[in-house]
CSV table of N, CA and C in Angstrom, one decimal:
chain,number,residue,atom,x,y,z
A,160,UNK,N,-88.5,-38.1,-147.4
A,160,UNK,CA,-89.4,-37.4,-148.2
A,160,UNK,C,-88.8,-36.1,-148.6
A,161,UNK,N,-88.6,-35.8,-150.0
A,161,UNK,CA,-88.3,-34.3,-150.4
A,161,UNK,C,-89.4,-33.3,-150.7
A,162,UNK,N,-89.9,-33.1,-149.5
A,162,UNK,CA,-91.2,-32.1,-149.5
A,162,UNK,C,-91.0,-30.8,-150.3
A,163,UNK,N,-89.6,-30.6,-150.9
A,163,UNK,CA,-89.4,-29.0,-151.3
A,163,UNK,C,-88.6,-29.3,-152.8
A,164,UNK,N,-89.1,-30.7,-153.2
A,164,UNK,CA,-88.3,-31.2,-154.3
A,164,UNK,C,-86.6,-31.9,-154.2
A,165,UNK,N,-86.1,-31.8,-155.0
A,165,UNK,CA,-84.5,-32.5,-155.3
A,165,UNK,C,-83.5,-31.9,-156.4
A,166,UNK,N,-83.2,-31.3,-156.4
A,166,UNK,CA,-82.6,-30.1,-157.9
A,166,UNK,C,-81.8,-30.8,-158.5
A,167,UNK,N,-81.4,-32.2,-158.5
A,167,UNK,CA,-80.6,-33.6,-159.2
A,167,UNK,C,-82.0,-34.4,-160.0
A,168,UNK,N,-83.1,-34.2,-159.5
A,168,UNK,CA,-84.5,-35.3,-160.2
A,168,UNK,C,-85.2,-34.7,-161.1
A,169,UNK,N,-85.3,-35.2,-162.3
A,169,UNK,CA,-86.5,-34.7,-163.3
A,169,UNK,C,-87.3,-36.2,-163.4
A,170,UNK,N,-88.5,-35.8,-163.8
A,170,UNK,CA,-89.5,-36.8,-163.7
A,170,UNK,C,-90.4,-36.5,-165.0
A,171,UNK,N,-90.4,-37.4,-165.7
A,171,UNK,CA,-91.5,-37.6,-167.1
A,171,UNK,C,-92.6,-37.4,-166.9
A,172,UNK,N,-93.4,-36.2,-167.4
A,172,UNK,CA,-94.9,-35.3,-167.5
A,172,UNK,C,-95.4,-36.3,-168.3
A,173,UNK,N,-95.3,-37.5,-169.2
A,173,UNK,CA,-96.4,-38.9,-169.7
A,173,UNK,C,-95.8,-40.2,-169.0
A,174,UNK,N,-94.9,-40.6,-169.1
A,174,UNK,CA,-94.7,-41.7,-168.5
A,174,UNK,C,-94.2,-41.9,-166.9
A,175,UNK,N,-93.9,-40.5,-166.5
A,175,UNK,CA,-93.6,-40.6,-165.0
A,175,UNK,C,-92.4,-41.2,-164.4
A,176,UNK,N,-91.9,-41.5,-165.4
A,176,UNK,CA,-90.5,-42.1,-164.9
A,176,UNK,C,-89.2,-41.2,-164.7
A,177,UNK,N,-88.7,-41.7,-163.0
A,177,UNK,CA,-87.8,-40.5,-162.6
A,177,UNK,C,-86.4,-40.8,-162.9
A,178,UNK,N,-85.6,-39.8,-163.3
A,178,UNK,CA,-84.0,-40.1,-163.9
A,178,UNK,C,-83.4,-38.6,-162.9
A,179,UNK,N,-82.1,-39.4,-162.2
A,179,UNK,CA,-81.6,-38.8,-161.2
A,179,UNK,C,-80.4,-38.6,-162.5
A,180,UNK,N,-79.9,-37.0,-162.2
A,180,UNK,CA,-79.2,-36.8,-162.4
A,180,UNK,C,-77.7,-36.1,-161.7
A,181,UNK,N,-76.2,-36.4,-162.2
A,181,UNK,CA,-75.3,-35.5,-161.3
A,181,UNK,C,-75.2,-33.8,-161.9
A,182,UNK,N,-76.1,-33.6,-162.3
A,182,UNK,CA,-76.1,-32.2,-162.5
A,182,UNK,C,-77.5,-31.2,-162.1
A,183,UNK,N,-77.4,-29.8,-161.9
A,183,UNK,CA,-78.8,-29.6,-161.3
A,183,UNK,C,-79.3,-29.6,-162.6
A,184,UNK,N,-80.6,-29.6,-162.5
A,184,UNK,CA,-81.7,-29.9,-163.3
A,184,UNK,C,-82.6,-29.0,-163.8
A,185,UNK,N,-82.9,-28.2,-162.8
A,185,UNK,CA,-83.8,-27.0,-163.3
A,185,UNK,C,-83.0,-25.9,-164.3
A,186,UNK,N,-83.4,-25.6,-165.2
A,186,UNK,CA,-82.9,-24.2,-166.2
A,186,UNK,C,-83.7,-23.4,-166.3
A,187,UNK,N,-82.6,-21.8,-166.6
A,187,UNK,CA,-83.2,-20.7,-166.0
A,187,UNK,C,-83.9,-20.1,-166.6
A,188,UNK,N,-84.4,-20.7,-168.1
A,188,UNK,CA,-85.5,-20.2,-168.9
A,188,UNK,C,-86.2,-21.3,-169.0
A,189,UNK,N,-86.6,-22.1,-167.8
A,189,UNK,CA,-87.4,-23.5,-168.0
A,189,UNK,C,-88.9,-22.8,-167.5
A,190,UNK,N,-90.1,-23.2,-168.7
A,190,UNK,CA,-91.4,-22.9,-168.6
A,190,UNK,C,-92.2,-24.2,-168.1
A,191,UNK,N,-92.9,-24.0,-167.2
A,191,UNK,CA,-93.7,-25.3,-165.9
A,191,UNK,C,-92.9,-26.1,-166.1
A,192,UNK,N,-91.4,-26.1,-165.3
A,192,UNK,CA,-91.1,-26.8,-164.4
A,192,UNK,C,-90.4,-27.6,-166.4
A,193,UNK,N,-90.8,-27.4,-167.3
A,193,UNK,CA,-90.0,-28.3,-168.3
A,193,UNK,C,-88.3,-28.1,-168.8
A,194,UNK,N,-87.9,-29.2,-168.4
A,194,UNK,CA,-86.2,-28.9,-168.5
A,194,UNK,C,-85.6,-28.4,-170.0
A,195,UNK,N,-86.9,-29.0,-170.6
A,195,UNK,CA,-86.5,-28.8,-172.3
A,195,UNK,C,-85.6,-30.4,-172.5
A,196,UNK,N,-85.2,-31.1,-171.8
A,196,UNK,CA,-84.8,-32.7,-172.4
A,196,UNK,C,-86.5,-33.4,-172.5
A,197,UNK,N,-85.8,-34.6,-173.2
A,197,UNK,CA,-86.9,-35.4,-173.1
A,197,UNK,C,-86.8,-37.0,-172.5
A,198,UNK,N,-87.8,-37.8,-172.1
A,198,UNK,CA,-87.6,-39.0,-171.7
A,198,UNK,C,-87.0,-40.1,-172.3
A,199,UNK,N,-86.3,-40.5,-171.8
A,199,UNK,CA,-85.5,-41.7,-173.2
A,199,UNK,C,-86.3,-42.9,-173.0
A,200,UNK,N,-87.6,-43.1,-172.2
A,200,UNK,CA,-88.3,-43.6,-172.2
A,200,UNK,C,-89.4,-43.6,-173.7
A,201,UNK,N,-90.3,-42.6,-173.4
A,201,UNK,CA,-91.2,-41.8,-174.2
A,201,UNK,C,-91.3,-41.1,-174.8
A,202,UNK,N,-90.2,-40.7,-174.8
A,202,UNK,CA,-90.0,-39.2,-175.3
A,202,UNK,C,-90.8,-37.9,-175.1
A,203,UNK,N,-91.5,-38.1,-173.8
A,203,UNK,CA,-92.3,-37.3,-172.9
A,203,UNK,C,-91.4,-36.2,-172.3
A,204,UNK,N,-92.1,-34.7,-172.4
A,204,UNK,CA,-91.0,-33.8,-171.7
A,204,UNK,C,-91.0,-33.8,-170.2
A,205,UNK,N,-89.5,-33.8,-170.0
A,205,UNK,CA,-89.1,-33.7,-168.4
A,205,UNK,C,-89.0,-32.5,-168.1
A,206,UNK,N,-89.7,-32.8,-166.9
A,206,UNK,CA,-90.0,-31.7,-165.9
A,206,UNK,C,-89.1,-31.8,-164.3
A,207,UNK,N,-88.9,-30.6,-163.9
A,207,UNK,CA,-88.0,-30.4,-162.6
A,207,UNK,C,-88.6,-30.7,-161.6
A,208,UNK,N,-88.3,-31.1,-160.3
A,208,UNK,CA,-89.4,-31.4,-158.9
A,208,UNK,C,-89.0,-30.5,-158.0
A,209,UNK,N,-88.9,-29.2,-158.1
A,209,UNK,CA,-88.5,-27.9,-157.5
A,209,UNK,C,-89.8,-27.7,-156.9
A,210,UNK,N,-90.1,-27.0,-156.2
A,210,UNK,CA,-91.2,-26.6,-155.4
A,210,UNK,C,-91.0,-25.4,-155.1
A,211,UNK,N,-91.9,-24.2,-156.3
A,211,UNK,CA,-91.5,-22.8,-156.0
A,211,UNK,C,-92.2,-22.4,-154.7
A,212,UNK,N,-92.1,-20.4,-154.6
A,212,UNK,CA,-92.9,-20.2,-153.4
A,212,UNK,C,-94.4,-20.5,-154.1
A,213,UNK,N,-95.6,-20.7,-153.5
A,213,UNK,CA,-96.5,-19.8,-154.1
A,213,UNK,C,-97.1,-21.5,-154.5
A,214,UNK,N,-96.7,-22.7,-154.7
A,214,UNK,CA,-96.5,-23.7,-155.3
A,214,UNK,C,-97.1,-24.8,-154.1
A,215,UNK,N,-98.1,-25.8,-154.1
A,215,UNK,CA,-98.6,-26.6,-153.7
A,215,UNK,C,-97.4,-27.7,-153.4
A,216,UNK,N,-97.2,-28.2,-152.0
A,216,UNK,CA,-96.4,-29.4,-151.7
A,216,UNK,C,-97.1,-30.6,-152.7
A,217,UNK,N,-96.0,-31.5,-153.2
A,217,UNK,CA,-96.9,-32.9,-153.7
A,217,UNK,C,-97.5,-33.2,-152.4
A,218,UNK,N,-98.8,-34.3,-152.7
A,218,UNK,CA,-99.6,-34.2,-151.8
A,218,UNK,C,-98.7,-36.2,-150.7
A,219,UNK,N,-98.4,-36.3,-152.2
A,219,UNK,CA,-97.9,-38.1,-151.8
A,219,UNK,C,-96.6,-37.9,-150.7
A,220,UNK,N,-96.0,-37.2,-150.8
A,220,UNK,CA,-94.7,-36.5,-149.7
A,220,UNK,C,-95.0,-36.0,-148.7
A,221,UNK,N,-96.1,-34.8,-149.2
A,221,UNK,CA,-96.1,-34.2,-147.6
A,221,UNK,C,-96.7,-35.8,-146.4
A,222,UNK,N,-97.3,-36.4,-147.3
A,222,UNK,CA,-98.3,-37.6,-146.8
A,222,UNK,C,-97.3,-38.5,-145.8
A,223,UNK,N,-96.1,-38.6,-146.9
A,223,UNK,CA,-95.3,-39.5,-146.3
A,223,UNK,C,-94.1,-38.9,-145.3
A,224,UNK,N,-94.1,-37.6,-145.1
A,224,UNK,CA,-93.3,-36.9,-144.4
A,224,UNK,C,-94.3,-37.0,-143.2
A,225,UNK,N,-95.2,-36.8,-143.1
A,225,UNK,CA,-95.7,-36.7,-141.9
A,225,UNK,C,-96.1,-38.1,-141.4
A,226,UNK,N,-96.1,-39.1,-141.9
A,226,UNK,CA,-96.0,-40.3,-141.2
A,226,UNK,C,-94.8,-40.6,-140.8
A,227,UNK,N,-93.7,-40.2,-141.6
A,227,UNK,CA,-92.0,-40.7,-141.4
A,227,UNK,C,-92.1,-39.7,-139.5
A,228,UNK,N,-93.1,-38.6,-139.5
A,228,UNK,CA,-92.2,-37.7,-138.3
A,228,UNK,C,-92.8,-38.0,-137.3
A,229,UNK,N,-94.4,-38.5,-137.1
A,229,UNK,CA,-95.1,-39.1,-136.2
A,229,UNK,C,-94.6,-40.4,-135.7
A,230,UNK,N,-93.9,-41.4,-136.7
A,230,UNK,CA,-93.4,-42.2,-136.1
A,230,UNK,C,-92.1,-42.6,-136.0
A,231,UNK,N,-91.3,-41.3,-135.4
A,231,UNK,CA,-90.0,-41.0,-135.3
A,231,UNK,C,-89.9,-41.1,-133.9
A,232,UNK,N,-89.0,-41.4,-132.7
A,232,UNK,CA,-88.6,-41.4,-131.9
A,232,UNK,C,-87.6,-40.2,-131.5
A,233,UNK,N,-86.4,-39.7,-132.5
A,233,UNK,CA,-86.2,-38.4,-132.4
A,233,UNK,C,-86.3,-38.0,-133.7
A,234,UNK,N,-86.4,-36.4,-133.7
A,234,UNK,CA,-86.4,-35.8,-135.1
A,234,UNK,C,-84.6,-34.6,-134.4
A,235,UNK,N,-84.3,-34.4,-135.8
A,235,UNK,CA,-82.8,-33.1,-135.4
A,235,UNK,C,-83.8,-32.6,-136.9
A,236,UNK,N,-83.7,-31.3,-136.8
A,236,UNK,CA,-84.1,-30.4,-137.6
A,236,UNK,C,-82.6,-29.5,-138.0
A,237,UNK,N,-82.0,-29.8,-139.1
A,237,UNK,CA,-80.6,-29.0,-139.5
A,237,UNK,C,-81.2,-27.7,-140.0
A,238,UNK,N,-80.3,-26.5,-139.4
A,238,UNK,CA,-80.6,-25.4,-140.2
A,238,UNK,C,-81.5,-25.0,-140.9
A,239,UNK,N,-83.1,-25.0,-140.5
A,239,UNK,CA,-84.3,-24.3,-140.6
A,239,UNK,C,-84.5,-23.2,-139.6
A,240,UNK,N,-85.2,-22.2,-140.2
A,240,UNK,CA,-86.0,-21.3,-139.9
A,240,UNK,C,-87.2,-21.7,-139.2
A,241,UNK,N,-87.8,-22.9,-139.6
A,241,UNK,CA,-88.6,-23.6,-139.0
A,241,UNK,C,-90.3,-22.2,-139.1
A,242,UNK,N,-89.9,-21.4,-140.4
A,242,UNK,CA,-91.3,-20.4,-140.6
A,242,UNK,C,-92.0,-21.0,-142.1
A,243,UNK,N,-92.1,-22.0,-143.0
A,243,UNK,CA,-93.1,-22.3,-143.7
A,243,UNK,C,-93.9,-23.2,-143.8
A,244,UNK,N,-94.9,-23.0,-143.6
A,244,UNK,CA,-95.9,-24.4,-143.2
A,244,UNK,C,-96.6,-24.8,-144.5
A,245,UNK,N,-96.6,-25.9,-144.4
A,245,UNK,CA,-97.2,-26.9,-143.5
A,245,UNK,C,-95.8,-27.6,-143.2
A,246,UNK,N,-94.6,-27.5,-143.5
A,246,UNK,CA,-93.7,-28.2,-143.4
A,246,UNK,C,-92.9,-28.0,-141.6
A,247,UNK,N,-93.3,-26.6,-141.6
A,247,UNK,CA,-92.5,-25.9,-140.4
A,247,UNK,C,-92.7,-26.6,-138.6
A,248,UNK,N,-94.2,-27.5,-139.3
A,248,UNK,CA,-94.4,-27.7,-137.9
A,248,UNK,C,-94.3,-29.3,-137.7
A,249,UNK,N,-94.0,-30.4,-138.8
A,249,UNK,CA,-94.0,-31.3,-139.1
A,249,UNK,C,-92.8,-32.4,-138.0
A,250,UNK,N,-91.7,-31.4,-137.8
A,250,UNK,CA,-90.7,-32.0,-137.4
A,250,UNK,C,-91.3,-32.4,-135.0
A,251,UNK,N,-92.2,-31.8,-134.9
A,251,UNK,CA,-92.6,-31.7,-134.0
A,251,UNK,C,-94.4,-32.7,-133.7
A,252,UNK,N,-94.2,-33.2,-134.5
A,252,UNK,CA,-95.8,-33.7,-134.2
A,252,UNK,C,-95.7,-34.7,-133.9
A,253,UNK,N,-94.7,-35.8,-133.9
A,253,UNK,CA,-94.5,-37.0,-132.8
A,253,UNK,C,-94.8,-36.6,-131.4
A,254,UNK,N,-93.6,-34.9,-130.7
A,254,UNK,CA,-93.2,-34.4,-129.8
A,254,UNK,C,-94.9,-34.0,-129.6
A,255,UNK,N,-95.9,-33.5,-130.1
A,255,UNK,CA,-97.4,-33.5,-129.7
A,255,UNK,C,-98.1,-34.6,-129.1
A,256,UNK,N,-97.8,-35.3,-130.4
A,256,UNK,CA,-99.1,-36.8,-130.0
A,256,UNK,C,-98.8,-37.4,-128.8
A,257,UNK,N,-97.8,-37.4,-128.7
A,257,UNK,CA,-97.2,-38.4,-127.3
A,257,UNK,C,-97.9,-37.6,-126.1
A,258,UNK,N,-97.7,-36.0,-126.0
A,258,UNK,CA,-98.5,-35.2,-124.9
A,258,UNK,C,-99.3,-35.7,-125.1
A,259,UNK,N,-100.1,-35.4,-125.7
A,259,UNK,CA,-101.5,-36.1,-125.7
A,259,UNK,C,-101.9,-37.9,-124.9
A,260,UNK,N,-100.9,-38.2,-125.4
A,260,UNK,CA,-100.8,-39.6,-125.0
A,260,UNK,C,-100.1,-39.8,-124.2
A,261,UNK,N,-99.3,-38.9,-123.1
A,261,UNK,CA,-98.6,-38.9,-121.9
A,261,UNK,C,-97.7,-40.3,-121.7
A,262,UNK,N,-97.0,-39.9,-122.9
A,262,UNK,CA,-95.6,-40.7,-122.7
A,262,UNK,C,-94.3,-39.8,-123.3
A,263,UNK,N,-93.6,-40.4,-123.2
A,263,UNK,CA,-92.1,-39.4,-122.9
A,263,UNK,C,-90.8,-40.0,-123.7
A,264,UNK,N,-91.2,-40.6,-124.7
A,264,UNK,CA,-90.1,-41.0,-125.1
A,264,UNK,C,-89.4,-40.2,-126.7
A,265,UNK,N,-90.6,-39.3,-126.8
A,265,UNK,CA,-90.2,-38.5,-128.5
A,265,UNK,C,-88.9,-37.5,-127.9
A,266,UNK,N,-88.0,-37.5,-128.8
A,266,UNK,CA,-87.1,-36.2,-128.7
A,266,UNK,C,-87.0,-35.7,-129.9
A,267,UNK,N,-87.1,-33.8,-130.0
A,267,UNK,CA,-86.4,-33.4,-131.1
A,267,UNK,C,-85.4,-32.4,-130.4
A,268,UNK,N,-84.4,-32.0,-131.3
A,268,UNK,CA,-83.1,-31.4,-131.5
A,268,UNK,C,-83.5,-30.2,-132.6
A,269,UNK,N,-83.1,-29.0,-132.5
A,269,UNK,CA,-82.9,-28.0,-133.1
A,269,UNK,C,-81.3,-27.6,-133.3
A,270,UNK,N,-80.9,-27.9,-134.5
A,270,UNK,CA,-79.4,-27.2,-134.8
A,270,UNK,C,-79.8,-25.5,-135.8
A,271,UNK,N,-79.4,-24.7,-135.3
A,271,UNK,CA,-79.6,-23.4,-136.0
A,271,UNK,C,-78.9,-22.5,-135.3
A,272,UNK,N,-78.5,-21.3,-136.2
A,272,UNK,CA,-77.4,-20.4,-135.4
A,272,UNK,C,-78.6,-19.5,-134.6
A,273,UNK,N,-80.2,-19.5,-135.2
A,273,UNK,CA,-80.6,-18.3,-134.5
A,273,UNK,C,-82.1,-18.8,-133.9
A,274,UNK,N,-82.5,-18.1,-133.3
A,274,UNK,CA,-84.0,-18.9,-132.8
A,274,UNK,C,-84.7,-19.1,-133.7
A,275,UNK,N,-85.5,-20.1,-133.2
A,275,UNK,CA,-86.7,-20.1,-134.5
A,275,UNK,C,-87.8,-20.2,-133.3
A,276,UNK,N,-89.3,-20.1,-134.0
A,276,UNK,CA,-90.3,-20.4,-133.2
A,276,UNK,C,-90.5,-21.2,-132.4
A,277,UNK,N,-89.9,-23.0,-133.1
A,277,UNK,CA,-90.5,-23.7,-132.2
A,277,UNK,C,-89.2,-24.2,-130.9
A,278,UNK,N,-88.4,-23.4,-130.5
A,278,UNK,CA,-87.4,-23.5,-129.5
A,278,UNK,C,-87.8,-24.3,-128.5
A,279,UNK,N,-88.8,-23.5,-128.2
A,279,UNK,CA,-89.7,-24.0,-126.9
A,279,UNK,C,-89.8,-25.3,-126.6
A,280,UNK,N,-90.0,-26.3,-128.1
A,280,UNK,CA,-90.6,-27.5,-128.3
A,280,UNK,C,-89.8,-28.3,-128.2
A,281,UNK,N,-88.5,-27.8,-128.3
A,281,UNK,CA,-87.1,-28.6,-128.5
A,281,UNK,C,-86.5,-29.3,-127.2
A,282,UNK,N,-86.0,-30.7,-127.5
A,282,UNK,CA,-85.1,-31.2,-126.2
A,282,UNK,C,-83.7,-30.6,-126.0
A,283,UNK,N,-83.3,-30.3,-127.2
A,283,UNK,CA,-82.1,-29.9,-127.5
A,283,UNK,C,-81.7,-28.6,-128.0
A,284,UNK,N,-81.1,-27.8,-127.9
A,284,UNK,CA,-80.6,-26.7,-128.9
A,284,UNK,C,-79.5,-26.7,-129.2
A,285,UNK,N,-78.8,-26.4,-130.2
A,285,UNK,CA,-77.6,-26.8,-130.7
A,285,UNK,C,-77.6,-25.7,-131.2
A,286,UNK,N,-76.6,-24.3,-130.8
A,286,UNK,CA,-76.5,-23.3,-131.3
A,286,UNK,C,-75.2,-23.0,-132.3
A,287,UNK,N,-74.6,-23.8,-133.5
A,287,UNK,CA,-73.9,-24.0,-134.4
A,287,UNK,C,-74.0,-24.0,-135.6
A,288,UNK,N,-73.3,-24.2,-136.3
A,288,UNK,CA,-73.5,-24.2,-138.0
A,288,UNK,C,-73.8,-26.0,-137.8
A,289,UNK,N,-74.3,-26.2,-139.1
A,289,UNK,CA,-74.9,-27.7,-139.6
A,289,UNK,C,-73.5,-28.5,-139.5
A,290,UNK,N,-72.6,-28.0,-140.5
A,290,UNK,CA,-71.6,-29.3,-140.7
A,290,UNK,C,-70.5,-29.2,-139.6
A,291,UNK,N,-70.7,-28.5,-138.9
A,291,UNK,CA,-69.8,-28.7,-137.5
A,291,UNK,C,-70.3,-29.4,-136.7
A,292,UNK,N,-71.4,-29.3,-137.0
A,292,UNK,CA,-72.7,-30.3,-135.8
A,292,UNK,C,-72.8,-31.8,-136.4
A,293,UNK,N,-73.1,-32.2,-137.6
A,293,UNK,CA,-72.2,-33.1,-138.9
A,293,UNK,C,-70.9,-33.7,-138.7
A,294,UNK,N,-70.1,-32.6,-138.6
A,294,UNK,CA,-68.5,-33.5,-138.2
A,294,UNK,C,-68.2,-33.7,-137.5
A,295,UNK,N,-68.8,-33.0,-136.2
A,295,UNK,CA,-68.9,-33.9,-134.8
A,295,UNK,C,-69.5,-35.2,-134.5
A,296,UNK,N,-70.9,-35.5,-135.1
A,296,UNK,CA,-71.9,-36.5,-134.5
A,296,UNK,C,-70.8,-37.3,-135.5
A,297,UNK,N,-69.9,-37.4,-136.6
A,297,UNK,CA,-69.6,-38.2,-137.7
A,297,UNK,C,-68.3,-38.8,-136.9
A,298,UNK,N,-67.6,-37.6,-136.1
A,298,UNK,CA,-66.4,-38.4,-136.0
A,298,UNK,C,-67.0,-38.8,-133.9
A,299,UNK,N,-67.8,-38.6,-133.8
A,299,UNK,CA,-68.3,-39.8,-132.5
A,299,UNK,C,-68.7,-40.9,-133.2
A,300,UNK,N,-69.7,-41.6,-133.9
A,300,UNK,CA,-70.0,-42.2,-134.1
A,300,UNK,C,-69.0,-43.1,-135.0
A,301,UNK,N,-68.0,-42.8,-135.9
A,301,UNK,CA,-67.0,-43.6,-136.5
A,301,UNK,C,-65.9,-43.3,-136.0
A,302,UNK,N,-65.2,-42.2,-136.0
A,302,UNK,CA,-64.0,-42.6,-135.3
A,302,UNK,C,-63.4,-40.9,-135.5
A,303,UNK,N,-61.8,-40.1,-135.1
A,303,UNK,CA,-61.9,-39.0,-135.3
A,303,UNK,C,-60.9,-39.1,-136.7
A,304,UNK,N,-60.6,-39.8,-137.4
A,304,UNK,CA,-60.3,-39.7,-138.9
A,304,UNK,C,-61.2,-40.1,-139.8
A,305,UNK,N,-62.6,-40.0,-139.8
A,305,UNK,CA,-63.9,-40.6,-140.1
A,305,UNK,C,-63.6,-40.2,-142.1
A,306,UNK,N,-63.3,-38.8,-141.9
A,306,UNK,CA,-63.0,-38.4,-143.5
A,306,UNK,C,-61.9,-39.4,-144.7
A,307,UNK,N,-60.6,-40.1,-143.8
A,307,UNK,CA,-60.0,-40.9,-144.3
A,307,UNK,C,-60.2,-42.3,-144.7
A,308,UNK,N,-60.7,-42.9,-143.4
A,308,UNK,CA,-60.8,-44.3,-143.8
A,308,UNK,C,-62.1,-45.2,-143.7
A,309,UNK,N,-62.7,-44.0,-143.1
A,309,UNK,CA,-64.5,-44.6,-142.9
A,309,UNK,C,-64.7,-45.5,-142.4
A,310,UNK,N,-63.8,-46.0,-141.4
A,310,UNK,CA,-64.0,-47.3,-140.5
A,310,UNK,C,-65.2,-47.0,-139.6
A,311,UNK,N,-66.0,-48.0,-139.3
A,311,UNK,CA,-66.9,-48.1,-138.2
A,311,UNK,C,-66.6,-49.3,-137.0
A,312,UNK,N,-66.7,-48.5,-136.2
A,312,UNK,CA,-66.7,-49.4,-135.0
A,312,UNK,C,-67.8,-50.5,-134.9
A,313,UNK,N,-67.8,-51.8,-134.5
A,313,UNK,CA,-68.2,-52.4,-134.1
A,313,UNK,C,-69.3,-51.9,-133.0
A,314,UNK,N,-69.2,-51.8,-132.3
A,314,UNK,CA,-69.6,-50.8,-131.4
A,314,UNK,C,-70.1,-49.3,-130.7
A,315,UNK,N,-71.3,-48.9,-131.4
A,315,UNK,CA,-71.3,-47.3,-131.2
A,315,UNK,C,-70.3,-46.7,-130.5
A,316,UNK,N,-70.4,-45.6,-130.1
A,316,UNK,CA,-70.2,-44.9,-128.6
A,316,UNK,C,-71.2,-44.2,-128.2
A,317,UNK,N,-71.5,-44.5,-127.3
A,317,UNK,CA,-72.7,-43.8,-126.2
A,317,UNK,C,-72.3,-42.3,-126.4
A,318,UNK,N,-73.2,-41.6,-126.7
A,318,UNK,CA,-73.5,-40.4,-126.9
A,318,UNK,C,-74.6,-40.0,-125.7
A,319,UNK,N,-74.2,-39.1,-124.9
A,319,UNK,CA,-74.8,-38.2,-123.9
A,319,UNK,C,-76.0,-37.2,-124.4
A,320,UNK,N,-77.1,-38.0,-123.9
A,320,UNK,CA,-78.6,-37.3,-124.5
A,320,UNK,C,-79.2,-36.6,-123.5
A,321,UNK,N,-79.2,-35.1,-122.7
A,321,UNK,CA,-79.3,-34.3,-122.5
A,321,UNK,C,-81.2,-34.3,-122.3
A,322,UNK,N,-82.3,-34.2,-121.5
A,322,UNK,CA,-83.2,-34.2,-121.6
A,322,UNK,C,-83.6,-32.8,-121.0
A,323,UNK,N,-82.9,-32.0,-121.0
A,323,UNK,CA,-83.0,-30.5,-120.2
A,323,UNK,C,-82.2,-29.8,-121.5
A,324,UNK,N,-83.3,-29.0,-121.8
A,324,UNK,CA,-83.2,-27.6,-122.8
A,324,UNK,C,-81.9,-27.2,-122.4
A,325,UNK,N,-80.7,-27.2,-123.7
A,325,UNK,CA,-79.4,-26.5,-123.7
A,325,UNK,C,-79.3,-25.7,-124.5
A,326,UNK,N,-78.4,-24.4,-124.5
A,326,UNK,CA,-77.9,-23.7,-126.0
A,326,UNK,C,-76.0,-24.3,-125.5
A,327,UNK,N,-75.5,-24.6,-126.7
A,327,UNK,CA,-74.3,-25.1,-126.9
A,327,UNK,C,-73.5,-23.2,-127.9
């Protein structure tokens, strides 16, 4: 779910049809979100799926964000502040309902250089930058030239899951 938009997607204001682009999309004199192209469908004006401040989540995402996190097993939260809600607390409401339901199998991971609120809530802390944290899990799981040849093992490697609060 891109609860905060996609700055590559504009989506047709009459016919609704989405066209990914490799370039960003929003422009800096764009009035509601209109890019100023038009649909090569309909020729309906396209609009950007940016999500300012001040600005209502789509309601169909947050919908599906929060079913994707309730029935997650773990969540890793990259480089959030983990301070705007309703999204801020989303990454943690598997890690709720199961209290409630007194079972033990939810984990989430926090990767961020600095505390955030929900620390507390975390199985993990990972006190690093993102893509260090990225090219580590990348070159365990495939191999340690993962950037050259992209080979995958047959076989994971067991990665050491930590169930006691760490800072790294």
């Amino acid at each position: 779910s891109e609860l905060h938009g996609n700055i590559f997607k504009e989506r047709c204001g009459k016919c609704s049809t989405v066209f990914h682009r490799d370039f960003e999309v929003p422009e800096e004199d764009a009035q509601n979100h209109e890019t100023g192209r038009r649909c090569e469908d309909c020729g309906g004006a396209l609009r950007d799926s940016i999500i300012h401040f001040g600005e209502d989540l789509p309601w169909h995402e947050l919908k599906m964000a929060n079913a994707k996190f309730c029935g997650s097993d773990l969540t890793v939260v990259l480089g959030s502040s983990l301070q705007v809600e309703p999204a801020a607390s989303l990454p943690f409401k598997a890690k709720r309902r199961q209290r409630r339901q007194s079972q033990d199998t939810k984990r989430a991971v926090i990767v961020n250089l600095q505390p955030t609120r929900c620390d507390d809530e975390a199985d993990l802390l990972i006190r690093a930058t993102c893509d260090d944290v990225m090219d580590r899990l990348a070159k365990a799981l495939v191999d340690d030239d993962w950037e050259g040849g992209r080979r995958r093992r047959s076989q994971p490697e067991h990665l050491i899951w930590s169930t006691q609060q760490q800072s790294f």
